[in-house]
PDB file of C-alpha atoms in Angstrom:
ATOM      1  CA  MET A   1       9.886 -10.333   3.435  1.00 52.00           C
ATOM      2  CA  LEU A   2      12.281  -8.360   5.560  1.00 49.00           C
ATOM      3  CA  ILE A   3      15.174  -8.779   3.112  1.00 48.00           C
ATOM      4  CA  ALA A   4      16.533  -5.681   1.046  1.00 43.00           C
ATOM      5  CA  PRO A   5      16.031  -6.168  -2.318  1.00 44.00           C
ATOM      6  CA  ALA A   6      19.487  -4.997  -3.628  1.00 40.00           C
ATOM      7  CA  THR A   7      21.469  -7.647  -1.731  1.00 35.00           C
ATOM      8  CA  SER A   8      18.417 -10.744  -1.423  1.00 39.00           C
ATOM      9  CA  THR A   9      18.798 -12.163  -4.836  1.00 36.00           C
ATOM     10  CA  THR A  10      20.675 -15.064  -3.929  1.00 35.00           C
ATOM     11  CA  LEU A  11      18.633 -15.622  -0.720  1.00 38.00           C
ATOM     12  CA  GLY A  12      15.411 -17.659  -0.385  1.00 42.00           C
ATOM     13  CA  THR A  13      15.004 -19.322  -3.623  1.00 45.00           C
ATOM     14  CA  ALA A  14      14.118 -22.412  -2.284  1.00 51.00           C
ATOM     15  CA  MET A  15      11.195 -23.980  -4.195  1.00 58.00           C
ATOM     16  CA  ALA A  16       8.213 -25.616  -2.559  1.00 64.00           C
ATOM     17  CA  ASP A  17       8.172 -28.652  -1.581  1.00 76.00           C
ATOM     18  CA  PRO A  18       5.607 -30.248   0.887  1.00 84.00           C
ATOM     19  CA  ARG A  19       7.514 -33.169   1.738  1.00 86.00           C
ATOM     20  CA  SER A  20      10.520 -30.895   3.789  1.00 86.00           C
ATOM     21  CA  TRP A  21       7.431 -28.698   5.268  1.00 91.00           C
ATOM     22  CA  ARG A  22       5.864 -31.565   7.277  1.00 90.00           C
ATOM     23  CA  ALA A  23       8.336 -30.925  10.317  1.00 90.00           C
ATOM     24  CA  GLU A  24       7.331 -27.260  10.365  1.00 93.00           C
ATOM     25  CA  TRP A  25       3.780 -27.881   9.683  1.00 96.00           C
ATOM     26  CA  PRO A  26       2.504 -31.079  10.951  1.00 96.00           C
ATOM     27  CA  ARG A  27      -1.074 -29.870  11.364  1.00 96.00           C
ATOM     28  CA  THR A  28      -1.307 -28.624   7.162  1.00 97.00           C
ATOM     29  CA  ASP A  29      -3.038 -30.816   5.434  1.00 96.00           C
ATOM     30  CA  PHE A  30      -0.908 -30.816   2.179  1.00 96.00           C
ATOM     31  CA  ALA A  31      -3.190 -33.303   0.213  1.00 95.00           C
ATOM     32  CA  GLN A  32      -5.420 -30.267  -0.123  1.00 96.00           C
ATOM     33  CA  HIS A  33      -4.036 -27.069  -2.529  1.00 97.00           C
ATOM     34  CA  THR A  34      -5.977 -25.158  -5.049  1.00 97.00           C
ATOM     35  CA  VAL A  35      -2.241 -24.103  -6.832  1.00 96.00           C
ATOM     36  CA  PRO A  36       0.605 -25.792  -8.244  1.00 95.00           C
ATOM     37  CA  TRP A  37       3.266 -26.550  -5.839  1.00 94.00           C
ATOM     38  CA  ALA A  38       5.856 -24.941  -8.289  1.00 93.00           C
ATOM     39  CA  GLU A  39       4.341 -21.221  -7.593  1.00 95.00           C
ATOM     40  CA  ILE A  40       5.362 -21.098  -3.990  1.00 96.00           C
ATOM     41  CA  LYS A  41       8.508 -20.298  -2.939  1.00 94.00           C
ATOM     42  CA  SER A  42      10.392 -19.754   0.491  1.00 93.00           C
ATOM     43  CA  GLY A  43      10.797 -15.911   0.924  1.00 92.00           C
ATOM     44  CA  GLY A  44      13.817 -16.401   3.277  1.00 91.00           C
ATOM     45  CA  PRO A  45      11.944 -16.186   6.763  1.00 94.00           C
ATOM     46  CA  ARG A  46      10.379 -19.295   8.437  1.00 94.00           C
ATOM     47  CA  LYS A  47       6.932 -19.736  10.190  1.00 96.00           C
ATOM     48  CA  ASP A  48       6.362 -16.558  12.008  1.00 97.00           C
ATOM     49  CA  GLY A  49       9.676 -15.360  10.986  1.00 97.00           C
ATOM     50  CA  ILE A  50       8.005 -11.881  10.555  1.00 97.00           C
ATOM     51  CA  PRO A  51       5.625 -11.803  13.550  1.00 98.00           C
ATOM     52  CA  SER A  52       2.181 -10.841  13.179  1.00 98.00           C
ATOM     53  CA  ILE A  53       0.735  -8.199  15.779  1.00 98.00           C
ATOM     54  CA  ASP A  54      -1.701 -10.223  17.805  1.00 98.00           C
ATOM     55  CA  LYS A  55      -2.379  -7.912  20.597  1.00 97.00           C
ATOM     56  CA  PRO A  56      -2.706  -4.191  19.030  1.00 98.00           C
ATOM     57  CA  ARG A  57      -1.661  -1.318  21.042  1.00 98.00           C
ATOM     58  CA  PHE A  58      -3.147   2.259  20.269  1.00 98.00           C
ATOM     59  CA  GLU A  59      -2.712   5.803  21.020  1.00 98.00           C
ATOM     60  CA  GLN A  60      -5.716   8.174  20.510  1.00 98.00           C
ATOM     61  CA  LEU A  61      -5.324  11.156  18.397  1.00 98.00           C
ATOM     62  CA  LYS A  62      -6.275  14.815  20.108  1.00 98.00           C
ATOM     63  CA  ASP A  63      -8.140  16.953  17.774  1.00 97.00           C
ATOM     64  CA  GLY A  64      -6.188  15.697  14.931  1.00 97.00           C
ATOM     65  CA  THR A  65      -2.665  15.510  16.811  1.00 97.00           C
ATOM     66  CA  ALA A  66      -0.726  12.897  17.659  1.00 97.00           C
ATOM     67  CA  THR A  67       1.315  12.613  21.063  1.00 93.00           C
ATOM     68  CA  GLY A  68       3.543   9.934  22.707  1.00 96.00           C
ATOM     69  CA  TRP A  69       5.033   7.574  20.102  1.00 98.00           C
ATOM     70  CA  ALA A  70       2.739   8.374  17.488  1.00 98.00           C
ATOM     71  CA  ALA A  71       4.234  11.942  17.238  1.00 98.00           C
ATOM     72  CA  ALA A  72       7.109  10.585  15.001  1.00 97.00           C
ATOM     73  CA  ILE A  73       4.867   9.679  12.285  1.00 98.00           C
ATOM     74  CA  GLY A  74       5.083  12.390   9.510  1.00 98.00           C
ATOM     75  CA  HIS A  75       1.983  14.145   8.236  1.00 98.00           C
ATOM     76  CA  ALA A  76       2.223  12.419   4.862  1.00 98.00           C
ATOM     77  CA  GLU A  77       3.436   8.923   5.673  1.00 98.00           C
ATOM     78  CA  PRO A  78       0.977   6.254   4.826  1.00 98.00           C
ATOM     79  CA  VAL A  79      -1.370   4.437   7.048  1.00 98.00           C
ATOM     80  CA  ILE A  80      -3.956   1.965   6.207  1.00 98.00           C
ATOM     81  CA  SER A  81      -7.375   3.456   7.845  1.00 98.00           C
ATOM     82  CA  LEU A  82     -10.381   1.402   8.925  1.00 98.00           C
ATOM     83  CA  VAL A  83     -13.464   2.686  10.130  1.00 98.00           C
ATOM     84  CA  ILE A  84     -16.167   0.205  11.262  1.00 98.00           C
ATOM     85  CA  GLY A  85     -19.134   1.364  13.530  1.00 97.00           C
ATOM     86  CA  GLY A  86     -17.795   4.475  13.963  1.00 96.00           C
ATOM     87  CA  ASP A  87     -14.481   2.874  15.499  1.00 98.00           C
ATOM     88  CA  ALA A  88     -11.364   4.479  13.380  1.00 98.00           C
ATOM     89  CA  ARG A  89      -8.214   3.262  13.272  1.00 98.00           C
ATOM     90  CA  ALA A  90      -5.094   3.943  11.566  1.00 98.00           C
ATOM     91  CA  TYR A  91      -2.552   1.354  11.089  1.00 98.00           C
ATOM     92  CA  PRO A  92       1.164   3.070  10.059  1.00 98.00           C
ATOM     93  CA  LEU A  93       3.053   1.431   7.105  1.00 98.00           C
ATOM     94  CA  ARG A  94       6.088   2.132   9.383  1.00 98.00           C
ATOM     95  CA  VAL A  95       4.611  -0.720  11.621  1.00 98.00           C
ATOM     96  CA  LEU A  96       3.102  -3.009   9.435  1.00 98.00           C
ATOM     97  CA  ILE A  97       6.255  -2.977   6.879  1.00 98.00           C
ATOM     98  CA  TRP A  98       7.770  -5.061   9.872  1.00 98.00           C
ATOM     99  CA  HIS A  99       4.757  -7.271  10.728  1.00 98.00           C
ATOM    100  CA  GLU A 100       2.782  -7.522   7.720  1.00 98.00           C
ATOM    101  CA  ILE A 101      -0.541  -8.736   9.789  1.00 98.00           C
ATOM    102  CA  ALA A 102      -2.211  -7.126  12.550  1.00 98.00           C
ATOM    103  CA  ASN A 103      -5.100  -9.105  13.793  1.00 98.00           C
ATOM    104  CA  ASP A 104      -7.435  -6.774  15.625  1.00 98.00           C
ATOM    105  CA  VAL A 105     -11.426  -6.223  16.536  1.00 98.00           C
ATOM    106  CA  VAL A 106     -12.840  -2.744  14.833  1.00 98.00           C
ATOM    107  CA  GLY A 107     -16.187  -2.070  15.978  1.00 98.00           C
ATOM    108  CA  GLY A 108     -17.057  -5.442  17.206  1.00 97.00           C
ATOM    109  CA  THR A 109     -15.727  -6.859  13.783  1.00 98.00           C
ATOM    110  CA  PRO A 110     -12.520  -9.429  14.047  1.00 98.00           C
ATOM    111  CA  VAL A 111     -10.195  -7.933  11.140  1.00 98.00           C
ATOM    112  CA  ALA A 112      -6.886  -8.993   9.801  1.00 98.00           C
ATOM    113  CA  VAL A 113      -4.962  -5.854   8.486  1.00 98.00           C
ATOM    114  CA  THR A 114      -2.327  -6.801   6.298  1.00 98.00           C
ATOM    115  CA  TYR A 115       0.372  -5.223   3.953  1.00 98.00           C
ATOM    116  CA  CYS A 116       2.597  -7.426   1.597  1.00 98.00           C
ATOM    117  CA  PRO A 117       5.769  -4.631   1.028  1.00 98.00           C
ATOM    118  CA  LEU A 118       6.919  -6.944  -2.012  1.00 98.00           C
ATOM    119  CA  CYS A 119       3.540  -6.292  -3.863  1.00 98.00           C
ATOM    120  CA  ASN A 120       2.673  -3.024  -2.235  1.00 98.00           C
ATOM    121  CA  ALA A 121      -0.756  -4.917  -1.297  1.00 98.00           C
ATOM    122  CA  SER A 122      -2.657  -3.282   1.634  1.00 98.00           C
ATOM    123  CA  VAL A 123      -5.942  -5.333   2.535  1.00 98.00           C
ATOM    124  CA  VAL A 124      -8.278  -5.471   5.122  1.00 98.00           C
ATOM    125  CA  PHE A 125     -10.238  -8.772   5.760  1.00 98.00           C
ATOM    126  CA  GLU A 126     -12.675 -10.165   8.184  1.00 98.00           C
ATOM    127  CA  ARG A 127     -11.465 -12.915   9.843  1.00 98.00           C
ATOM    128  CA  ARG A 128     -14.937 -14.715  10.496  1.00 98.00           C
ATOM    129  CA  VAL A 129     -15.102 -17.545   8.164  1.00 97.00           C
ATOM    130  CA  GLU A 130     -18.615 -19.112   8.198  1.00 92.00           C
ATOM    131  CA  SER A 131     -19.075 -19.469  12.205  1.00 90.00           C
ATOM    132  CA  ARG A 132     -15.547 -19.556  13.203  1.00 96.00           C
ATOM    133  CA  VAL A 133     -13.116 -16.611  13.770  1.00 98.00           C
ATOM    134  CA  LEU A 134      -9.407 -16.796  12.439  1.00 98.00           C
ATOM    135  CA  ASP A 135      -6.051 -15.877  13.474  1.00 98.00           C
ATOM    136  CA  PHE A 136      -3.497 -15.382  11.129  1.00 98.00           C
ATOM    137  CA  GLY A 137       0.246 -15.250  10.956  1.00 98.00           C
ATOM    138  CA  THR A 138       3.163 -15.477   7.976  1.00 98.00           C
ATOM    139  CA  THR A 139       4.253 -18.658   6.427  1.00 97.00           C
ATOM    140  CA  GLY A 140       7.312 -17.284   5.124  1.00 96.00           C
ATOM    141  CA  LYS A 141       6.416 -18.456   1.577  1.00 96.00           C
ATOM    142  CA  LEU A 142       5.703 -16.421  -1.097  1.00 97.00           C
ATOM    143  CA  ARG A 143       3.599 -16.723  -4.328  1.00 97.00           C
ATOM    144  CA  ASN A 144       4.024 -14.563  -7.250  1.00 98.00           C
ATOM    145  CA  SER A 145       5.994 -12.307  -4.754  1.00 98.00           C
ATOM    146  CA  ASP A 146       2.966 -12.167  -2.558  1.00 98.00           C
ATOM    147  CA  LEU A 147       2.686 -12.744   1.264  1.00 98.00           C
ATOM    148  CA  VAL A 148       1.159 -16.165   1.890  1.00 98.00           C
ATOM    149  CA  MET A 149      -0.826 -16.120   5.404  1.00 98.00           C
ATOM    150  CA  TYR A 150      -2.054 -18.975   7.488  1.00 98.00           C
ATOM    151  CA  ASP A 151      -4.805 -19.289   9.752  1.00 98.00           C
ATOM    152  CA  ARG A 152      -3.530 -20.712  13.412  1.00 98.00           C
ATOM    153  CA  GLN A 153      -6.965 -22.667  13.646  1.00 98.00           C
ATOM    154  CA  THR A 154      -6.449 -25.311  10.721  1.00 98.00           C
ATOM    155  CA  GLU A 155      -2.698 -23.756   9.413  1.00 98.00           C
ATOM    156  CA  SER A 156      -4.401 -23.817   6.382  1.00 98.00           C
ATOM    157  CA  TRP A 157      -2.725 -21.229   3.959  1.00 98.00           C
ATOM    158  CA  TRP A 158      -4.267 -18.009   2.568  1.00 98.00           C
ATOM    159  CA  GLN A 159      -3.121 -15.944  -0.253  1.00 98.00           C
ATOM    160  CA  GLN A 160      -2.527 -12.232   0.673  1.00 98.00           C
ATOM    161  CA  PHE A 161      -3.588 -10.927  -2.622  1.00 98.00           C
ATOM    162  CA  GLY A 162      -7.526 -11.643  -2.916  1.00 95.00           C
ATOM    163  CA  GLY A 163      -7.650 -13.706   0.317  1.00 98.00           C
ATOM    164  CA  ASP A 164      -7.964 -17.072  -1.207  1.00 98.00           C
ATOM    165  CA  ALA A 165      -7.299 -20.012   0.798  1.00 98.00           C
ATOM    166  CA  ILE A 166      -5.004 -21.927  -1.423  1.00 98.00           C
ATOM    167  CA  VAL A 167      -3.524 -24.986   1.042  1.00 98.00           C
ATOM    168  CA  GLY A 168      -5.350 -26.912   3.631  1.00 98.00           C
ATOM    169  CA  VAL A 169      -8.604 -28.041   4.744  1.00 98.00           C
ATOM    170  CA  MET A 170      -9.986 -24.499   4.345  1.00 97.00           C
ATOM    171  CA  HIS A 171      -8.708 -24.594   0.651  1.00 97.00           C
ATOM    172  CA  GLY A 172     -11.232 -23.219  -1.611  1.00 95.00           C
ATOM    173  CA  LYS A 173     -12.770 -20.586   0.836  1.00 98.00           C
ATOM    174  CA  ARG A 174     -12.124 -16.844   0.566  1.00 97.00           C
ATOM    175  CA  LEU A 175     -11.796 -14.062   3.033  1.00 98.00           C
ATOM    176  CA  ARG A 176     -14.366 -11.068   2.898  1.00 98.00           C
ATOM    177  CA  VAL A 177     -12.463  -7.793   1.981  1.00 98.00           C
ATOM    178  CA  VAL A 178     -13.506  -4.867   3.880  1.00 98.00           C
ATOM    179  CA  PRO A 179     -13.474  -1.485   2.640  1.00 98.00           C
ATOM    180  CA  SER A 180     -10.494   0.838   3.926  1.00 98.00           C
ATOM    181  CA  ARG A 181      -8.093   3.384   2.603  1.00 98.00           C
ATOM    182  CA  LEU A 182      -4.593   3.741   1.888  1.00 98.00           C
ATOM    183  CA  GLU A 183      -3.912   7.449   3.004  1.00 98.00           C
ATOM    184  CA  SER A 184      -1.543  10.088   4.916  1.00 98.00           C
ATOM    185  CA  PHE A 185      -1.588  10.045   8.266  1.00 98.00           C
ATOM    186  CA  ASP A 186      -2.581  13.853   8.287  1.00 98.00           C
ATOM    187  CA  ARG A 187      -5.721  13.111   6.097  1.00 98.00           C
ATOM    188  CA  PHE A 188      -6.751  10.166   8.625  1.00 98.00           C
ATOM    189  CA  GLY A 189      -6.479  12.770  11.430  1.00 98.00           C
ATOM    190  CA  GLN A 190      -8.297  15.201   9.666  1.00 98.00           C
ATOM    191  CA  ARG A 191     -11.174  12.723   9.058  1.00 98.00           C
ATOM    192  CA  PHE A 192     -11.364  11.251  12.663  1.00 98.00           C
ATOM    193  CA  PRO A 193      -9.758  13.852  15.168  1.00 98.00           C
ATOM    194  CA  GLN A 194     -10.417  11.347  17.862  1.00 98.00           C
ATOM    195  CA  GLY A 195      -9.167   8.426  16.133  1.00 98.00           C
ATOM    196  CA  HIS A 196      -6.613   5.561  17.355  1.00 98.00           C
ATOM    197  CA  VAL A 197      -3.323   5.082  15.873  1.00 98.00           C
ATOM    198  CA  LEU A 198      -1.532   1.571  16.221  1.00 98.00           C
ATOM    199  CA  ILE A 199       1.636   1.752  17.833  1.00 98.00           C
ATOM    200  CA  PRO A 200       4.377  -1.110  18.691  1.00 98.00           C
ATOM    201  CA  ASN A 201       4.022  -3.360  21.606  1.00 96.00           C
ATOM    202  CA  ASP A 202       7.718  -3.041  21.836  1.00 97.00           C
ATOM    203  CA  PRO A 203       9.276   0.189  20.108  1.00 96.00           C
ATOM    204  CA  ALA A 204      12.700  -0.638  20.277  1.00 95.00           C
ATOM    205  CA  ALA A 205      11.884  -4.096  18.906  1.00 95.00           C
ATOM    206  CA  ARG A 206      12.499  -2.893  15.092  1.00 96.00           C
ATOM    207  CA  ASN A 207      13.795   0.381  13.752  1.00 97.00           C
ATOM    208  CA  TYR A 208      10.190   1.653  12.898  1.00 98.00           C
ATOM    209  CA  GLY A 209      10.228   4.306  10.697  1.00 97.00           C
ATOM    210  CA  ALA A 210      13.072   3.004   8.267  1.00 98.00           C
ATOM    211  CA  ASN A 211      12.477   1.380   5.070  1.00 98.00           C
ATOM    212  CA  PRO A 212      14.155  -1.964   4.804  1.00 97.00           C
ATOM    213  CA  TYR A 213      13.143  -2.176   0.929  1.00 97.00           C
ATOM    214  CA  VAL A 214      15.083   1.106  -0.047  1.00 97.00           C
ATOM    215  CA  GLY A 215      14.561   1.735  -3.679  1.00 96.00           C
ATOM    216  CA  TYR A 216      12.439  -1.564  -4.249  1.00 97.00           C
ATOM    217  CA  ASP A 217       9.520   0.848  -6.039  1.00 97.00           C
ATOM    218  CA  THR A 218      12.009   2.881  -8.233  1.00 93.00           C
ATOM    219  CA  LYS A 219      11.818   2.736 -12.041  1.00 91.00           C
ATOM    220  CA  GLY A 220      13.388  -0.010 -13.622  1.00 92.00           C
ATOM    221  CA  GLN A 221      13.291  -2.408 -10.475  1.00 94.00           C
ATOM    222  CA  MET A 222      12.229  -6.050 -10.766  1.00 95.00           C
ATOM    223  CA  PRO A 223      10.096  -8.149  -8.524  1.00 96.00           C
ATOM    224  CA  PHE A 224      11.632 -10.033  -5.807  1.00 95.00           C
ATOM    225  CA  LEU A 225      11.371 -13.803  -6.555  1.00 93.00           C
ATOM    226  CA  TYR A 226       8.775 -13.755  -9.428  1.00 96.00           C
ATOM    227  CA  ASP A 227       9.519 -15.406 -12.443  1.00 93.00           C
ATOM    228  CA  GLY A 228       5.901 -14.724 -14.340  1.00 95.00           C
ATOM    229  CA  SER A 229       5.132 -13.076 -17.271  1.00 96.00           C
ATOM    230  CA  LEU A 230       5.069  -9.064 -16.878  1.00 97.00           C
ATOM    231  CA  PRO A 231       2.103  -6.994 -17.753  1.00 97.00           C
ATOM    232  CA  ASP A 232       2.725  -4.862 -21.615  1.00 96.00           C
ATOM    233  CA  GLY A 233       3.002  -1.245 -21.571  1.00 96.00           C
ATOM    234  CA  ILE A 234       3.546  -0.520 -17.688  1.00 97.00           C
ATOM    235  CA  GLU A 235       6.966  -0.486 -15.404  1.00 97.00           C
ATOM    236  CA  PRO A 236       6.339  -3.859 -13.551  1.00 97.00           C
ATOM    237  CA  MET A 237       6.655  -1.746 -10.202  1.00 97.00           C
ATOM    238  CA  GLU A 238       4.127   1.139 -11.113  1.00 98.00           C
ATOM    239  CA  ARG A 239       1.325   1.261  -8.823  1.00 98.00           C
ATOM    240  CA  VAL A 240      -2.059   0.443 -10.188  1.00 98.00           C
ATOM    241  CA  ILE A 241      -5.567   1.158  -8.412  1.00 98.00           C
ATOM    242  CA  ALA A 242      -7.103  -2.658  -8.365  1.00 98.00           C
ATOM    243  CA  VAL A 243     -11.124  -2.552  -8.082  1.00 98.00           C
ATOM    244  CA  GLU A 244     -13.844  -5.443  -8.224  1.00 97.00           C
ATOM    245  CA  THR A 245     -15.814  -3.252 -10.567  1.00 95.00           C
ATOM    246  CA  LYS A 246     -18.421  -5.951 -10.886  1.00 93.00           C
ATOM    247  CA  PRO A 247     -19.058  -9.154  -8.695  1.00 94.00           C
ATOM    248  CA  GLY A 248     -16.190 -11.457 -10.282  1.00 93.00           C
ATOM    249  CA  TYR A 249     -14.668  -8.995 -12.708  1.00 96.00           C
ATOM    250  CA  HIS A 250     -11.567  -6.730 -11.873  1.00 98.00           C
ATOM    251  CA  GLU A 251     -10.289  -3.759 -13.257  1.00 98.00           C
ATOM    252  CA  ALA A 252      -7.062  -1.487 -12.511  1.00 98.00           C
ATOM    253  CA  TRP A 253      -5.825   2.126 -13.836  1.00 98.00           C
ATOM    254  CA  SER A 254      -2.445   3.057 -13.519  1.00 98.00           C
ATOM    255  CA  LEU A 255      -1.494   5.596 -10.753  1.00 98.00           C
ATOM    256  CA  PRO A 256       0.145   8.148 -13.401  1.00 98.00           C
ATOM    257  CA  LEU A 257      -3.094   8.015 -15.337  1.00 98.00           C
ATOM    258  CA  LEU A 258      -5.252   8.895 -12.249  1.00 98.00           C
ATOM    259  CA  ARG A 259      -2.686  11.433 -11.174  1.00 98.00           C
ATOM    260  CA  GLU A 260      -2.943  13.169 -14.529  1.00 98.00           C
ATOM    261  CA  ARG A 261      -7.008  13.015 -14.660  1.00 98.00           C
ATOM    262  CA  GLY A 262      -7.601  13.831 -10.922  1.00 98.00           C
ATOM    263  CA  THR A 263     -11.000  12.053 -11.331  1.00 98.00           C
ATOM    264  CA  ILE A 264     -11.912   8.829 -12.880  1.00 98.00           C
ATOM    265  CA  GLU A 265     -15.292   7.783 -13.300  1.00 97.00           C
ATOM    266  CA  SER A 266     -16.329   4.166 -14.744  1.00 95.00           C
ATOM    267  CA  GLY A 267     -19.946   3.668 -14.112  1.00 94.00           C
ATOM    268  CA  ASN A 268     -21.020   4.595 -11.003  1.00 96.00           C
ATOM    269  CA  ILE A 269     -17.593   4.067  -9.299  1.00 97.00           C
ATOM    270  CA  ILE A 270     -15.216   7.432  -8.729  1.00 98.00           C
ATOM    271  CA  LEU A 271     -11.597   7.192  -8.382  1.00 98.00           C
ATOM    272  CA  LYS A 272     -10.015  10.262  -6.992  1.00 98.00           C
ATOM    273  CA  TRP A 273      -6.162  11.430  -6.504  1.00 98.00           C
ATOM    274  CA  GLU A 274      -4.586  14.073  -4.450  1.00 98.00           C
ATOM    275  CA  ALA A 275      -1.066  14.812  -3.371  1.00 98.00           C
ATOM    276  CA  GLY A 276       0.068  14.354  -0.131  1.00 98.00           C
ATOM    277  CA  GLN A 277       1.478  10.884   0.340  1.00 98.00           C
ATOM    278  CA  THR A 278       4.795   9.400   0.575  1.00 98.00           C
ATOM    279  CA  SER A 279       5.857   5.981  -0.923  1.00 98.00           C
ATOM    280  CA  ALA A 280       6.989   3.638   2.040  1.00 98.00           C
ATOM    281  CA  LEU A 281       9.339   1.851  -0.586  1.00 98.00           C
ATOM    282  CA  ASP A 282      11.383   4.804  -1.851  1.00 97.00           C
ATOM    283  CA  GLU A 283      13.936   6.218   0.519  1.00 98.00           C
ATOM    284  CA  ALA A 284      15.700   4.904   3.839  1.00 98.00           C
ATOM    285  CA  SER A 285      13.059   6.508   6.016  1.00 98.00           C
ATOM    286  CA  VAL A 286       9.189   6.060   5.327  1.00 98.00           C
ATOM    287  CA  ALA A 287       8.483   9.904   6.034  1.00 98.00           C
ATOM    288  CA  GLY A 288      11.313  10.607   3.332  1.00 97.00           C
ATOM    289  CA  GLY A 289       9.729   8.647   0.208  1.00 98.00           C
ATOM    290  CA  ARG A 290       8.815  10.580  -2.813  1.00 98.00           C
ATOM    291  CA  ASP A 291       4.833  11.837  -3.108  1.00 98.00           C
ATOM    292  CA  ILE A 292       2.748   9.413  -4.801  1.00 98.00           C
ATOM    293  CA  GLY A 293      -0.202  11.013  -3.591  1.00 98.00           C
ATOM    294  CA  ASN A 294      -3.561   9.959  -2.151  1.00 98.00           C
ATOM    295  CA  VAL A 295      -6.546   7.114  -3.539  1.00 98.00           C
ATOM    296  CA  VAL A 296     -10.157   7.244  -2.841  1.00 98.00           C
ATOM    297  CA  VAL A 297     -12.314   4.816  -4.477  1.00 98.00           C
ATOM    298  CA  GLN A 298     -16.143   4.811  -4.177  1.00 98.00           C
ATOM    299  CA  ARG A 299     -19.259   4.002  -5.351  1.00 97.00           C
ATOM    300  CA  GLN A 300     -22.351   6.355  -6.143  1.00 95.00           C
ATOM    301  CA  GLN A 301     -25.811   5.226  -5.374  1.00 92.00           C
ATOM    302  CA  GLU A 302     -28.888   7.363  -5.238  1.00 90.00           C
ATOM    303  CA  GLY A 303     -26.788  10.766  -4.767  1.00 88.00           C
ATOM    304  CA  ARG A 304     -24.592   9.277  -1.879  1.00 95.00           C
ATOM    305  CA  LEU A 305     -20.751   8.035  -1.844  1.00 96.00           C
ATOM    306  CA  SER A 306     -19.608   5.212  -0.083  1.00 97.00           C
ATOM    307  CA  ASP A 307     -16.288   3.858   0.227  1.00 98.00           C
ATOM    308  CA  ILE A 308     -15.573   0.235  -1.548  1.00 98.00           C
ATOM    309  CA  PRO A 309     -12.543  -2.136  -1.171  1.00 98.00           C
ATOM    310  CA  TYR A 310      -9.540  -0.977  -3.388  1.00 98.00           C
ATOM    311  CA  ASP A 311      -5.994  -1.703  -3.327  1.00 97.00           C
ATOM    312  CA  VAL A 312      -2.976   0.067  -4.897  1.00 98.00           C
ATOM    313  CA  PRO A 313      -0.565  -3.033  -5.928  1.00 98.00           C
ATOM    314  CA  PHE A 314       2.358  -2.818  -8.195  1.00 98.00           C
ATOM    315  CA  ALA A 315       1.205  -3.570 -11.823  1.00 98.00           C
ATOM    316  CA  PHE A 316       3.150  -7.117 -12.057  1.00 98.00           C
ATOM    317  CA  ALA A 317       1.129  -8.294  -9.054  1.00 98.00           C
ATOM    318  CA  PHE A 318      -2.440  -7.544 -10.200  1.00 98.00           C
ATOM    319  CA  HIS A 319      -1.417  -8.908 -13.730  1.00 98.00           C
ATOM    320  CA  ALA A 320       0.088 -11.974 -12.000  1.00 98.00           C
ATOM    321  CA  PHE A 321      -3.113 -12.983  -9.913  1.00 98.00           C
ATOM    322  CA  ARG A 322      -5.426 -11.211 -12.781  1.00 98.00           C
ATOM    323  CA  PRO A 323      -4.024 -12.183 -16.089  1.00 97.00           C
ATOM    324  CA  ASN A 324      -7.298 -11.678 -17.799  1.00 96.00           C
ATOM    325  CA  SER A 325      -8.123  -8.225 -16.232  1.00 97.00           C
ATOM    326  CA  PRO A 326      -7.364  -4.730 -17.915  1.00 98.00           C
ATOM    327  CA  ILE A 327      -4.962  -2.493 -16.804  1.00 98.00           C
ATOM    328  CA  HIS A 328      -6.016   1.213 -18.022  1.00 98.00           C
ATOM    329  CA  LYS A 329      -3.274   3.298 -18.682  1.00 95.00           C
TER     330      LYS A 329
END
């Protein structure tokens, strides 16, 4: 949510209360939910107070070089990169940090590209559930400090971490995660010299390039509006690489461990780290953050490597949503 952590500890602390939400959410079926109401909190903004991007605009790279608005993006700045059917697109965190959701169609597949700054969770979902295509917005609510989304077709609420529907008629359903990478803008341009880059619909609408969460991922910091347990032996705001290594089985590796080793192999899954990506949540500018490096997670089958879904959230968030899953340190 767009509240600087250093000044926000007294804001947005209202606990969930479906009775008070009905005027704002008349179409949501609150009789159906999969989580306790006490776990959901107001993050401050109201419904769509953080506006999703519903008609995304793009600029095309020219032989790996950005022109126009995208030329201001730093080489090491983080982007969520997505490739479907040869259609390669980059979604800069300098944009998504202000919008959190981009509804798009990539390679003919309807997707929601999502980023929750409070958890550092960057996940791409397919928007098709059974035979219906959904469009997503922000509720203004948090659970375990993570973004709670809603779909505009049924106004059911969905957890961004994992893509589960937790309130409404869609409760119990889950969005399919689409493989993507969180990588530097330069690496995206090297991989896809003619790729497309998301740009704001109105470049003057936000202070794009600025970080409204200065120092949020520094050592000793605590997560916003989170009162759950913390993982043992690791800073709550340390990044981890989260992977579903087997169906229904999740594991995470600390970023310092992967950075130290460079490569980690777990069965047929290979994790790799290379320097050259800034933290979006460190300094006042996204481009000025410290180098946290690039992570790639792939599966090796029959001598070939292919990307699989992964995320690089904070340790507290992985622990909150996967309390019985290991964090390798």
